[in-house]
Structure formats: C-alpha cells, structure tokens
C-alpha cells in the first residue's frame, strides 16, 4: 500500500469499524439499564492509540460523532458523555498498557495477555464515571440500577478489549513493515477443516433450543475446544480471528436468547455469561501465546544458527537456505551472478595484528560489500575469510566488471593499526548463469573452483566462468578435484593395486639381484577397470593427498614383500616414488622410521625416488630428508634429472645413489644430437660422483644399445619390460640382454 494513501485508508477503515461496533453493541443490550454485553468501540480506540500514537485522538472523536448521527437510538444528550467516556477510557488503558510493557510487536506473549485484562479494566474504570452519569441523566438507566449497570459496564469493556485487541493488532494496516510474528506454514486442508468445524459448532449453539433440550448451554464449550485446536495448529491471525468471530457470535446469540444460550434476566446472569465468554476467549489466547512463544524461541534459535556472529551476515547454513529460496522464486531466465570472494593470505593480518584486529578487518570488509547490494541480492560469510554473493539481474556482459569492482572494494581496504594500516588482496571466482538452469550447490562448487584457480595464478584477480560453458582453467581444476575425491575414497576402500616394472643393467656382463620400480594403479569403483597413475597422481599431489598415497604404497609394498619371502630373496633393489610434499613432511620420516623398525625387509633393498624439481624447490629441506633417509640405510634416486636448469650445480650436493635421466632426452636420442650430448654429460658427471644412472622410456633395442654405448648403467621402459601386477612380475625371470 502506498504510504501517502495510508492515512486516508486508516480514517475510512476506523470510522467504518467504529460505527459497525456501535451497531453491533445496540443488539447486545441486555436488561433495563441499556448496558451492552460487549463494547467493541473501546477496543478499537485502544488499538488505534497504541499502534498510531496519541495524535490520532481526533479520529476517535470523529468516529463517535459519525456513530451518534448514524445511530440515533441513543438520546442526543448522551453524546457528550459517550465522547468523554470513549476518549478518556482508551487513553487510560493505553497509558497502563505501555507502563506494563505493551508497546510494539505482537500482543501474543504471556506478558501482553496479562496486560490486556488490566488494560480492559482501566478502560472500564476510567470511562465509567462519564458513561454511567450520562446513562442516568438521560434516563437510559434508572438510578436504582446504577450498581448493576456499573458492573456490566466494566465487564463489557474488559471483554471487548480482550476479544478484539489481539485480532485487530495483527490485522491492523501497519506503517512500513509489520512486526515480525513467526507464522507456521498454513496447512490448507486442516485450516479448511478447522474453519468448517468452528462454523458447525457455532451453528449448533445457535440452533439447539435451551428451552427444550436439557443442558443445551453446555454446547457453548464446543467452539472453545475448536479454538484450542486452532491455537495449537494454525497461524496466529487465524486463531485470533476465530476467537473474535466466536466471541461476537456467542455474545449476539446470548443477547438475543437464541439457541443454546438464553438472554440474561438479571445482572448476576449477565456477569456469568460475560465470564463464560471471557473464559472461552482467554483460554485459546493463552494457549496461542504459549505456542507463539515456542515458535519465537525456535525462530530465534534458527536465526542464530543461520547467522554469522562476527559480521551479522548469513553463515554457510543461512546462506544456503536463503540462496535456494531466492533461486526457487526468481523468474526463469533472470541473469544471475554468484561470486566466491576469498581474502588472500588473511592469516598474515592475524599474525601481524592479532585475532581481534583480524575480526575487525573482516567486519569492515563485510560492511563494504553489503553496501553494494541491491534489494534482492544476498551476501554471506562462508567461513573464516570467504564470502559469497548472489546478485540478481546481472547480464553476462556486466559480470566481469561487477566481479572486478567487488574485488577492488575488498582489496583496496586499509585497516588502521597502530601508526600504520593493514591490507590484503582478494581473489574472486564468478559464475554467470540464469535462474532455473542451475542449483545453488553446483553453482557454488563452480565458483569455488574458479576462485581457487584465481589464487593458483597468484591471487588478487578474478576468474569468471559461465555455468554452461565453464572455462578451461576452472574445468581443469574441477576435473582434478574430482580425481582427488576419487583417490581419497579409493584409499579408504583399499582400491589400489601394486604393479612392478623391471630395471635392468644395460651392461650384459653385470649380474645380480632383481631391480624393480613399484607402480600403482587405482581400481575404478564403478567399472572395476584399472586407472593409470597419470590420471590421478597429479590431482592427488595438487590437493595434498600425495603423502597419504605415498604412505599407502610404501606400506603395501613392504607388506607384500614380508608375505612373500621367496620374492624378497630375489630383490636387490625396490624403488618407490615419492611426491614433493612427502619430502617436506616430517611425519612421513617418522612413519618410514616406525615402519622399517617392524619390517623384515632390509632397508638397503629399498630405494626412494624424489624428483629433481622437488629437491631443488626447497634445497635445504631436501638435503635434510636425504640425510635422514640414508641414515636408515635406505637408498635414494633423483628422478626426472635434467628437467631443471640448475641440475649440475646442485648434483654434487645431493647425496643420492641413482640418477634417473629425464625421459624427454631418451625419446629423442636417436634423432637429436643435443639429447645425446646431455645424456653423455649426465653419465660422465654421475660416474665422476660415483653415482649410477638409469634411463627411463627405453622403447626399443636400438635405444637400449645406444644408451649402453653412452655408458648409462640401467634401463627401464616398454622395450625392456612392461609393468605388470607384482605377483606376475616374480613368476618370470628378469630380462637379460645378450652381449654384442
């Protein structure tokens, strides 16, 4: 409703209701004192002043004047007394109600219900002198009936306030947003059944004649039972409206002596009837207040559960709930943009200034982001330094610009600290999509992958993708993430199989035990097929599962050799690959030390392979790791040698036993003089350092013979032996090359 039309609607509606209440009251007069059973206008005036304020007193006077002119049953001389009573009474009732704490919000709490009867009594007491005087002076009430009239006046005002105020409060046209009243979803079938049952019970009370059916008045309890049902199960507005309708209908039936309720013949009977109506109204309202309080407590708990206490934004749970609701109600095809914003290196802020300053930093970032939102947009804090925004109506052409704007808002903030300030950049993953084509979970997953891709490229940037087409960077990362998830599940299920590939001397005169490298295959959970390591090992390393996989392979290898002593007797050296993260993981060394201490496999028969790039990346860590492994008696090999630019400079300082020449040089050795020169140089330097060389990717006899001419010690590849399950590897002798 437009705000400019509200005052007009309020005047028209109030005058109409006030006149209707007066009209109804004329039909509720009982006895010879012209006092009604129920006085609705007093409750209307009370709610008007309580909701709108004292300044609307003139509207009560206007409504009273209109009613006096439109309802000429009362003598004209009674108007000044009625006007005074209907102004003073509500003023007194509102003053008491506000003192008792009834100011704004729902009246449906136990404290407010306690205030309503007292407010009704105040309404009656304050208006009584004016009303009773007018009734006597105008001859409407005989002087000898003054006492009875006073009691009925008080009862009518109290019952009217209790009966009408709750429903009027909820249905009143509020200014701006109405007070929040937690409503249960309307069960339509049950609501229809309830309304029909209530109507049927009221009809029964109106049709059963008290004069011919014994105890017919007991039927008045039936609507009360139905109202109790509504108070428990239905929204507050329905239950309050039911109380209002039932009270008015029962009061009208009693005043007219219709059905099961007969007209009171004297003041005690009138007061007993009012007490009955009072009880039938109050009991459902009290129950409704208790249920409402329970709903409010549950709603408050849910609000806390869905709110981030630091920023006041929606947390992970609240964001999902609100985002799913927003997507479900958004017009199909509406362009949407979901942003996943991650503060880069936020831990540096905490380390530099402490947790309290870090919290302040995040609160301000949240406020700055919140100021950019439209009325339908959502913002939530996913976890420590990650925020999610769901923006409505952002075309794909504007998505990149909007994402970049939000990245700058977060990244350009300077948080005062001491004599300087703190700052941090932000990475943003953005997904453009249309409402109806994607759910929240799938879109959030894609946005998180896009943000991670932005961070992997150095951070302080946006990575934009479209839900339908994606982007090469995001798609590749999601694929790797999926593989990492499969690796983790396969580790839990034990779905890895050990394979072995022979490593043989290229010098036919050299004999000894069997050399082999352990390779691993993953069994696909769905198809049962074996998955090559090139598909899942890079993903495992990327998502920090490398050390876990290395432990599993090492443990399985030692376990197999321990259970197969005949095979172990043939092994001179068993090589196992390690990822870079294992080299830098102190817990891996602890695991290796503990596992070898309880193993029957001699440590000198094991060789751990580490890549040259992982060794050079953190040279000090690599040297410490190599020293610790050699102290256990385990040998080491430097894998993929030659791929780095500083290979020769570092080689003399890495105490390894074997150098495995990178396969790129071996593949081209028949056609590339440069490859021949590099292999020859590596072999000569390795010989000078008393280290053995191993050539990978030996695909045929010609390559094998050329490597032997260059002085390479060992060869490995499909031209020598294919990888096969470790059990099968030992069922056949190791390959031996004839002399030439």
XYZ file of C-alpha atoms in Angstrom, residues 7-657:
651
model
C -3.819 7.947 6.438
C -6.907 8.101 4.229
C -7.407 4.355 4.446
C -6.875 4.477 8.210
C -9.576 7.148 8.693
C -12.114 5.394 6.487
C -11.458 1.966 7.930
C -11.505 3.115 11.561
C -14.735 5.102 11.228
C -16.407 2.174 9.463
C -15.316 -0.325 12.097
C -16.227 2.015 14.938
C -19.714 2.530 13.517
C -20.059 -1.255 12.943
C -19.018 -1.889 16.538
C -21.627 0.569 17.779
C -24.254 -1.020 15.580
C -23.425 -4.430 16.979
C -23.492 -3.064 20.537
C -27.089 -1.894 20.036
C -28.043 -5.539 19.533
C -26.149 -6.635 22.637
C -28.127 -4.553 25.164
C -29.470 -6.759 27.978
C -31.705 -5.795 30.871
C -33.364 -2.478 31.626
C -30.175 -0.481 32.204
C -29.256 -0.095 28.476
C -25.770 -1.540 29.086
C -24.345 -3.941 26.495
C -22.675 -7.334 26.991
C -19.698 -6.318 24.868
C -18.345 -2.898 23.837
C -16.265 -3.103 20.585
C -15.595 0.650 20.018
C -13.480 0.885 23.168
C -11.155 -1.874 21.909
C -10.895 -0.157 18.507
C -9.912 3.142 20.113
C -7.396 1.350 22.358
C -5.627 -0.326 19.408
C -5.672 2.924 17.398
C -3.887 4.890 20.117
C -1.483 2.056 20.925
C -0.467 1.486 17.294
C -0.638 5.010 15.880
C 0.022 7.231 18.917
C -1.802 9.921 20.897
C -2.031 12.278 17.929
C -4.940 10.280 16.497
C -7.308 11.140 19.373
C -9.329 13.318 16.982
C -10.135 10.241 14.894
C -11.932 8.719 17.900
C -13.989 11.911 18.283
C -14.795 11.885 14.555
C -15.888 8.256 14.661
C -18.000 8.876 17.791
C -19.734 11.827 16.119
C -20.437 9.823 12.970
C -21.831 6.935 15.020
C -24.055 9.278 17.063
C -25.507 10.728 13.871
C -25.875 7.365 12.169
C -27.240 5.578 15.246
C -29.994 7.810 16.592
C -31.210 5.221 19.122
C -29.303 6.965 21.929
C -30.567 10.385 23.070
C -28.640 13.336 21.670
C -27.854 14.452 25.209
C -25.856 11.273 25.771
C -23.304 12.217 23.063
C -21.025 14.440 25.250
C -20.843 11.721 27.928
C -20.190 8.997 25.337
C -17.495 11.139 23.709
C -15.756 11.740 27.027
C -16.014 8.071 28.028
C -14.624 6.821 24.689
C -11.708 9.284 24.831
C -10.708 9.058 28.478
C -11.148 5.277 28.730
C -8.801 4.316 25.857
C -6.252 6.950 26.965
C -6.150 5.382 30.440
C -5.978 1.844 29.039
C -3.117 2.713 26.674
C -1.186 4.507 29.435
C -1.452 1.446 31.684
C -0.621 -0.968 28.858
C 2.521 0.951 27.981
C 3.561 1.041 31.613
C 3.142 -2.753 31.637
C 5.401 -3.050 28.583
C 2.854 -3.428 25.770
C 4.257 -1.042 23.165
C 5.063 -2.612 19.814
C 5.287 -6.029 18.270
C 2.871 -8.879 18.784
C 0.447 -8.976 21.711
C 0.708 -12.724 21.664
C 3.008 -13.292 24.562
C 2.030 -14.174 28.085
C 3.134 -10.820 29.491
C 0.980 -8.954 26.980
C -2.044 -11.134 27.695
C -1.658 -10.323 31.370
C -1.694 -6.646 30.434
C -4.836 -6.853 28.286
C -7.344 -7.697 31.054
C -5.831 -4.978 33.247
C -5.991 -2.535 30.344
C -9.629 -3.529 29.812
C -10.374 -2.898 33.477
C -8.649 0.502 33.238
C -10.728 1.260 30.149
C -13.902 0.491 32.058
C -12.951 2.304 35.275
C -11.815 5.475 33.505
C -14.856 5.676 31.265
C -17.388 4.556 33.892
C -17.998 7.920 35.596
C -18.797 9.632 32.286
C -20.832 6.781 30.848
C -22.820 5.979 33.991
C -23.584 9.659 34.608
C -24.830 10.053 31.040
C -26.955 6.913 31.267
C -28.660 8.134 34.463
C -29.097 11.797 33.419
C -30.598 10.898 30.066
C -32.923 8.368 31.663
C -31.412 5.407 29.851
C -30.602 3.702 33.172
C -32.750 4.016 36.300
C -30.841 5.329 39.302
C -31.663 2.189 41.272
C -29.915 0.097 38.540
C -26.701 2.116 38.766
C -24.742 -0.575 40.647
C -25.690 -3.342 38.239
C -25.053 -1.071 35.268
C -21.585 -0.203 36.594
C -20.650 -3.889 36.920
C -21.909 -4.663 33.436
C -20.112 -1.591 32.028
C -16.782 -2.814 33.462
C -17.364 -6.363 32.211
C -18.345 -5.229 28.711
C -15.244 -3.049 28.300
C -12.879 -5.732 29.638
C -14.392 -8.465 27.445
C -14.390 -6.217 24.374
C -10.719 -5.379 24.778
C -9.672 -8.977 25.335
C -11.788 -10.250 22.453
C -10.963 -7.671 19.794
C -7.466 -6.393 20.566
C -5.431 -9.476 19.513
C -7.123 -9.833 16.122
C -7.155 -6.071 15.498
C -3.477 -5.859 16.371
C -2.468 -8.437 13.803
C -4.802 -7.226 11.066
C -4.124 -3.510 11.572
C -2.595 -1.768 8.488
C 0.870 -1.209 9.942
C 3.225 1.586 8.935
C 6.098 0.233 6.853
C 6.862 -3.357 7.726
C 4.573 -5.107 10.167
C 6.040 -6.517 13.364
C 7.510 -9.906 12.691
C 5.265 -12.664 14.018
C 6.592 -16.161 13.415
C 3.919 -17.906 11.395
C 3.721 -21.602 10.721
C 3.014 -22.572 7.104
C -0.741 -22.640 6.563
C -1.963 -26.252 6.310
C -4.780 -25.566 3.841
C -6.702 -28.806 4.302
C -6.506 -28.604 8.074
C -7.383 -24.901 8.053
C -10.456 -25.612 5.930
C -11.495 -28.444 8.238
C -10.939 -26.229 11.291
C -12.994 -23.347 9.867
C -15.793 -25.718 8.908
C -15.800 -27.336 12.351
C -15.827 -23.958 14.102
C -18.711 -22.782 11.929
C -20.607 -26.017 12.558
C -20.130 -25.706 16.331
C -21.411 -22.109 16.295
C -24.373 -23.121 14.171
C -25.122 -25.914 16.639
C -25.069 -23.441 19.539
C -27.444 -21.196 17.597
C -29.898 -23.941 16.626
C -30.226 -26.075 19.767
C -33.026 -24.507 21.867
C -32.198 -24.233 25.548
C -35.894 -24.397 26.450
C -36.484 -27.918 25.095
C -33.060 -29.612 25.405
C -31.520 -30.133 28.835
C -28.011 -28.784 29.305
C -28.041 -27.253 25.812
C -25.903 -24.380 27.117
C -23.042 -26.842 27.501
C -22.735 -26.726 23.703
C -21.056 -23.334 24.151
C -17.925 -25.230 25.179
C -17.675 -26.832 21.723
C -16.433 -23.669 19.932
C -13.929 -23.257 22.744
C -12.472 -26.702 22.023
C -12.210 -25.905 18.322
C -10.468 -22.616 19.178
C -7.939 -24.535 21.291
C -7.241 -26.713 18.258
C -6.646 -23.603 16.130
C -4.439 -22.016 18.789
C -2.084 -25.000 18.619
C -2.043 -25.748 14.918
C -2.856 -22.640 12.921
C -1.135 -19.286 12.321
C -1.851 -16.630 14.951
C -4.002 -14.498 12.620
C -6.385 -17.380 12.004
C -6.650 -18.291 15.663
C -7.208 -14.659 16.729
C -9.825 -14.160 14.017
C -11.567 -17.320 15.214
C -11.665 -16.023 18.781
C -13.058 -12.707 17.574
C -15.770 -14.273 15.415
C -16.761 -16.816 18.061
C -16.962 -14.213 20.820
C -19.107 -11.858 18.748
C -21.449 -14.611 17.562
C -21.870 -16.141 21.029
C -22.466 -12.719 22.581
C -25.079 -11.942 19.908
C -26.821 -15.296 20.422
C -26.885 -14.800 24.203
C -28.170 -11.236 23.982
C -30.984 -12.314 21.705
C -31.774 -15.501 23.636
C -31.251 -17.628 20.524
C -30.295 -21.299 20.551
C -28.500 -22.873 23.473
C -27.750 -19.549 25.206
C -30.665 -17.658 26.761
C -30.792 -13.919 27.359
C -29.624 -12.924 30.870
C -32.572 -11.992 33.034
C -30.624 -10.134 35.704
C -27.200 -8.721 36.470
C -25.710 -11.922 38.002
C -26.744 -13.894 34.906
C -25.252 -11.213 32.671
C -21.969 -11.296 34.603
C -21.888 -15.114 34.485
C -22.401 -15.001 30.712
C -19.634 -12.434 30.346
C -17.374 -14.647 32.463
C -18.156 -17.600 30.183
C -17.347 -15.599 27.066
C -14.239 -14.285 28.822
C -13.044 -17.822 29.571
C -13.834 -19.100 26.060
C -11.748 -16.243 24.662
C -8.904 -16.189 27.153
C -8.108 -19.923 27.154
C -7.298 -20.120 23.419
C -5.377 -16.855 23.592
C -3.235 -18.097 26.488
C -2.520 -21.328 24.651
C -1.825 -19.366 21.483
C 0.603 -17.155 23.403
C 2.457 -20.204 24.720
C 2.660 -21.735 21.243
C 3.703 -18.372 19.815
C 6.446 -18.052 22.434
C 7.693 -21.509 21.499
C 7.677 -20.558 17.821
C 9.530 -17.339 18.562
C 12.170 -19.202 20.568
C 12.593 -21.722 17.758
C 12.748 -18.917 15.175
C 15.353 -17.091 17.239
C 17.435 -20.254 17.604
C 17.171 -20.836 13.868
C 18.160 -17.229 13.194
C 21.225 -17.606 15.409
C 22.060 -20.919 13.761
C 21.941 -19.253 10.335
C 23.762 -16.038 11.256
C 27.474 -15.409 11.470
C 28.073 -13.871 14.917
C 31.102 -11.858 13.794
C 29.660 -9.999 10.798
C 25.911 -10.424 11.267
C 25.703 -11.876 7.754
C 24.176 -15.203 6.862
C 26.536 -18.072 7.651
C 27.018 -21.179 5.493
C 23.677 -22.712 6.529
C 21.728 -19.446 6.353
C 23.242 -18.535 3.003
C 22.293 -21.876 1.500
C 18.730 -21.582 2.826
C 18.268 -18.034 1.518
C 20.014 -18.680 -1.802
C 17.952 -21.772 -2.532
C 14.771 -19.846 -1.706
C 15.861 -16.936 -3.913
C 16.659 -19.212 -6.848
C 13.366 -21.061 -6.423
C 11.346 -17.838 -6.598
C 13.386 -15.919 -9.202
C 11.781 -15.575 -12.659
C 13.065 -18.250 -15.029
C 15.841 -16.934 -17.232
C 16.751 -13.990 -14.975
C 20.531 -13.406 -15.309
C 22.295 -14.183 -12.029
C 25.855 -13.890 -10.804
C 27.341 -15.895 -7.940
C 30.636 -14.633 -6.533
C 33.038 -16.523 -4.278
C 35.413 -13.995 -2.684
C 38.466 -15.165 -0.737
C 40.821 -12.803 1.118
C 44.366 -13.676 0.036
C 46.780 -14.590 2.838
C 44.424 -13.381 5.542
C 46.449 -15.263 8.129
C 49.126 -12.576 7.735
C 46.677 -9.994 9.082
C 46.013 -12.162 12.139
C 49.714 -12.874 12.611
C 50.644 -9.210 12.346
C 47.888 -7.649 14.454
C 46.168 -10.430 16.400
C 42.775 -12.067 16.162
C 40.829 -9.052 17.454
C 42.147 -6.776 14.696
C 41.609 -9.563 12.178
C 37.968 -9.771 13.244
C 37.609 -6.015 12.859
C 39.169 -6.253 9.409
C 36.605 -8.872 8.336
C 33.680 -6.927 9.812
C 34.588 -3.855 7.789
C 35.062 -5.884 4.607
C 31.590 -7.354 5.176
C 30.088 -3.880 5.631
C 31.777 -2.559 2.490
C 30.480 -5.489 0.440
C 26.998 -5.159 1.950
C 26.715 -1.539 0.815
C 26.940 -2.698 -2.814
C 23.902 -4.991 -2.631
C 20.593 -4.474 -4.346
C 17.283 -5.166 -2.577
C 17.176 -8.807 -3.731
C 20.900 -9.589 -3.513
C 22.396 -11.882 -0.876
C 25.701 -11.790 0.995
C 27.015 -14.392 3.398
C 30.222 -15.426 5.121
C 31.051 -18.990 4.161
C 33.888 -19.428 6.649
C 36.856 -17.513 8.056
C 37.818 -15.242 5.148
C 35.475 -16.373 2.385
C 32.328 -14.533 1.335
C 29.621 -15.479 -1.160
C 27.387 -13.018 -3.014
C 24.334 -13.879 -5.106
C 23.430 -10.965 -7.366
C 20.203 -10.634 -9.354
C 19.798 -9.198 -12.826
C 23.478 -9.049 -13.814
C 23.830 -9.787 -17.559
C 26.828 -11.797 -18.650
C 28.371 -8.758 -20.300
C 28.469 -6.947 -16.937
C 29.541 -9.931 -14.825
C 33.265 -9.402 -15.195
C 33.027 -5.703 -14.390
C 30.908 -6.353 -11.295
C 33.283 -9.069 -10.069
C 36.263 -6.774 -10.561
C 34.510 -3.960 -8.681
C 33.879 -6.180 -5.661
C 37.456 -7.466 -5.753
C 38.726 -3.871 -5.595
C 36.329 -2.991 -2.752
C 37.785 -5.793 -0.657
C 41.377 -5.460 -1.819
C 41.708 -1.688 -1.517
C 40.537 -1.504 2.109
C 43.159 -0.200 4.558
C 42.543 -1.162 8.170
C 44.062 1.239 10.722
C 46.515 -0.444 13.070
C 48.944 1.374 15.333
C 50.627 4.080 13.327
C 50.051 2.296 10.032
C 47.449 0.105 8.425
C 46.740 -3.471 7.375
C 45.657 -4.612 3.937
C 45.109 -7.796 1.957
C 44.173 -8.545 -1.616
C 41.234 -10.686 -2.678
C 40.597 -13.406 -5.255
C 37.153 -13.789 -6.795
C 35.539 -16.682 -8.605
C 32.418 -15.624 -10.509
C 29.795 -17.774 -12.226
C 27.244 -16.246 -14.585
C 24.052 -18.275 -15.023
C 20.317 -17.909 -15.480
C 17.699 -18.652 -12.852
C 16.231 -22.075 -13.430
C 19.257 -23.611 -15.115
C 21.440 -24.269 -12.056
C 21.111 -25.035 -8.380
C 22.968 -23.343 -5.550
C 25.288 -26.242 -4.700
C 26.524 -26.812 -8.238
C 26.996 -23.094 -8.862
C 28.836 -22.589 -5.579
C 31.135 -25.503 -6.382
C 31.968 -23.977 -9.764
C 32.550 -20.534 -8.200
C 34.840 -22.044 -5.545
C 36.835 -23.789 -8.257
C 37.083 -20.522 -10.185
C 38.298 -18.699 -7.069
C 40.877 -21.408 -6.370
C 42.068 -21.106 -9.961
C 42.464 -17.341 -9.453
C 44.521 -17.939 -6.303
C 46.715 -20.505 -8.072
C 47.509 -17.855 -10.683
C 48.870 -15.579 -7.959
C 45.715 -14.181 -6.385
C 44.424 -10.596 -6.462
C 42.405 -11.345 -9.585
C 39.004 -12.504 -10.827
C 38.257 -15.747 -12.619
C 34.958 -15.514 -14.485
C 33.188 -18.551 -15.885
C 29.816 -19.307 -17.425
C 27.743 -22.134 -15.974
C 27.017 -23.636 -19.385
C 30.485 -23.351 -20.940
C 32.814 -23.042 -17.971
C 36.428 -22.077 -18.620
C 39.449 -24.190 -19.376
C 41.171 -23.253 -16.113
C 38.119 -23.886 -13.920
C 37.124 -27.060 -15.754
C 40.640 -28.463 -15.427
C 40.670 -27.705 -11.721
C 37.246 -29.257 -11.184
C 38.410 -32.361 -13.027
C 41.474 -32.548 -10.776
C 39.272 -32.046 -7.714
C 37.042 -34.911 -8.818
C 40.059 -37.161 -9.257
C 41.350 -36.184 -5.818
C 37.995 -37.106 -4.302
C 38.146 -40.492 -6.026
C 41.700 -41.041 -4.767
C 40.685 -40.270 -1.201
C 37.757 -42.692 -1.412
C 39.952 -45.364 -3.012
C 42.451 -45.029 -0.155
C 39.634 -45.592 2.329
C 38.313 -48.581 0.354
C 41.746 -50.107 -0.342
C 41.263 -49.953 -4.146
C 44.920 -49.607 -5.161
C 46.895 -52.384 -6.840
C 50.691 -52.734 -6.874
C 52.406 -53.156 -10.228
C 56.108 -53.535 -10.909
C 58.433 -52.767 -13.807
C 61.905 -54.208 -14.153
C 65.011 -52.041 -14.143
C 67.873 -53.939 -15.802
C 71.618 -53.384 -16.285
C 72.489 -52.248 -19.796
C 75.900 -53.879 -19.401
C 75.264 -57.560 -20.209
C 78.217 -58.566 -18.090
C 76.695 -57.239 -14.908
C 74.640 -59.712 -12.881
C 72.907 -59.500 -9.530
C 69.509 -59.444 -7.933
C 66.317 -58.076 -9.402
C 65.796 -54.322 -9.654
C 62.234 -53.044 -9.984
C 60.140 -49.927 -9.574
C 56.775 -50.126 -7.817
C 53.960 -48.546 -9.819
C 50.383 -48.160 -8.632
C 47.020 -48.492 -10.319
C 43.639 -47.423 -8.950
C 40.586 -49.650 -9.358
C 37.606 -47.620 -10.581
C 34.711 -48.044 -8.153
C 32.056 -48.095 -10.883
C 33.630 -50.111 -13.702
C 36.286 -52.124 -11.866
C 38.837 -51.107 -14.506
C 42.379 -50.112 -13.623
C 43.208 -46.403 -13.799
C 46.734 -45.342 -14.821
C 48.666 -43.124 -12.340
C 48.995 -40.301 -14.860
C 45.292 -39.583 -14.394
C 45.099 -39.448 -10.606
C 48.584 -38.846 -9.147
C 48.839 -35.172 -10.282
C 45.411 -34.493 -8.751
C 46.411 -36.223 -5.510
C 49.525 -34.071 -5.281
C 47.620 -30.892 -6.154
C 45.089 -31.428 -3.362
C 47.622 -32.540 -0.726
C 46.845 -36.258 -0.841
C 50.345 -37.164 -2.066
C 51.858 -38.071 1.357
C 48.803 -40.158 2.215
C 49.120 -42.061 -1.073
C 52.895 -42.488 -0.588
C 52.382 -43.991 2.882
C 49.789 -46.384 1.495
C 52.026 -47.580 -1.363
C 55.091 -47.957 0.864
C 53.142 -49.869 3.497
C 51.505 -52.160 0.892
C 54.883 -52.833 -0.761
C 56.613 -53.805 2.493
C 53.605 -55.887 3.496
C 53.687 -57.813 0.194
C 57.425 -58.467 0.385
C 57.081 -59.598 4.002
C 54.371 -62.099 2.990
C 56.425 -63.348 0.018
C 59.925 -64.184 1.312
C 60.901 -66.045 -1.911
C 60.264 -62.906 -3.916
C 62.070 -60.799 -1.346
C 65.120 -63.051 -1.682
C 65.318 -62.150 -5.394
C 65.111 -58.385 -4.832
C 68.310 -56.383 -4.867
C 66.565 -53.025 -5.051
C 62.888 -51.991 -4.941
C 62.235 -48.352 -5.919
C 59.179 -46.366 -4.771
C 58.260 -42.875 -5.982
C 57.597 -40.066 -3.511
C 55.774 -36.803 -4.131
C 57.302 -33.440 -3.259
C 55.040 -32.972 -0.245
C 56.363 -36.150 1.401
C 59.902 -34.792 1.176
C 58.819 -31.743 3.187
C 56.595 -33.662 5.620
C 58.324 -34.530 8.939
C 55.565 -37.011 9.752
C 56.495 -39.076 6.682
C 60.000 -39.628 8.031
C 58.507 -40.679 11.348
C 56.235 -43.131 9.535
C 59.139 -44.537 7.491
C 61.299 -44.988 10.592
C 58.495 -46.725 12.503
C 57.525 -48.965 9.583
C 61.082 -50.145 8.877
C 61.655 -50.868 12.551
C 58.929 -53.547 12.406
C 59.679 -54.890 8.915
C 61.589 -57.977 7.748
C 62.626 -56.116 4.582
C 66.253 -54.910 4.848
C 66.337 -51.109 4.442
C 69.183 -51.261 1.934
C 66.878 -53.048 -0.514
C 64.593 -50.023 -0.673
C 65.177 -47.000 -2.892
C 63.039 -43.872 -2.605
C 62.758 -41.773 -5.764
C 62.347 -37.996 -5.450
C 62.063 -35.646 -8.422
C 64.762 -33.165 -9.230
C 62.258 -30.271 -9.193
C 61.071 -31.135 -5.671
C 64.672 -31.329 -4.463
C 65.674 -28.002 -5.997
C 62.454 -26.230 -4.874
C 63.465 -26.443 -1.219
C 67.088 -27.475 -1.340
C 67.721 -27.319 2.399
C 64.668 -29.456 3.211
C 65.643 -31.959 0.509
C 69.187 -32.354 1.867
C 67.846 -32.908 5.383
C 65.396 -35.505 4.103
C 68.088 -37.317 2.095
C 70.405 -37.409 5.101
C 67.677 -38.800 7.364
C 66.704 -41.500 4.831
C 70.317 -42.561 4.232
C 70.796 -42.812 7.993
C 68.104 -45.511 7.950
C 70.046 -47.448 5.290
C 67.573 -46.684 2.509
C 68.939 -45.707 -0.911
C 67.773 -42.711 -2.932
C 67.312 -41.852 -6.581
C 66.939 -38.434 -8.196
C 64.081 -38.813 -10.702
C 63.485 -36.815 -13.932
C 67.035 -35.489 -13.833
C 67.879 -32.889 -16.461
C 64.472 -31.208 -16.463
C 65.723 -28.399 -14.197
C 68.051 -25.558 -15.120
C 70.377 -25.964 -12.138
C 70.838 -29.722 -12.285
C 74.596 -29.888 -12.443
C 75.129 -27.131 -9.904
C 73.128 -28.997 -7.256
C 74.076 -32.566 -8.161
C 77.301 -32.742 -6.179
C 75.473 -31.596 -3.021
C 72.648 -34.128 -3.211
C 73.819 -37.403 -1.679
C 71.792 -39.816 -3.834
C 72.719 -43.246 -5.193
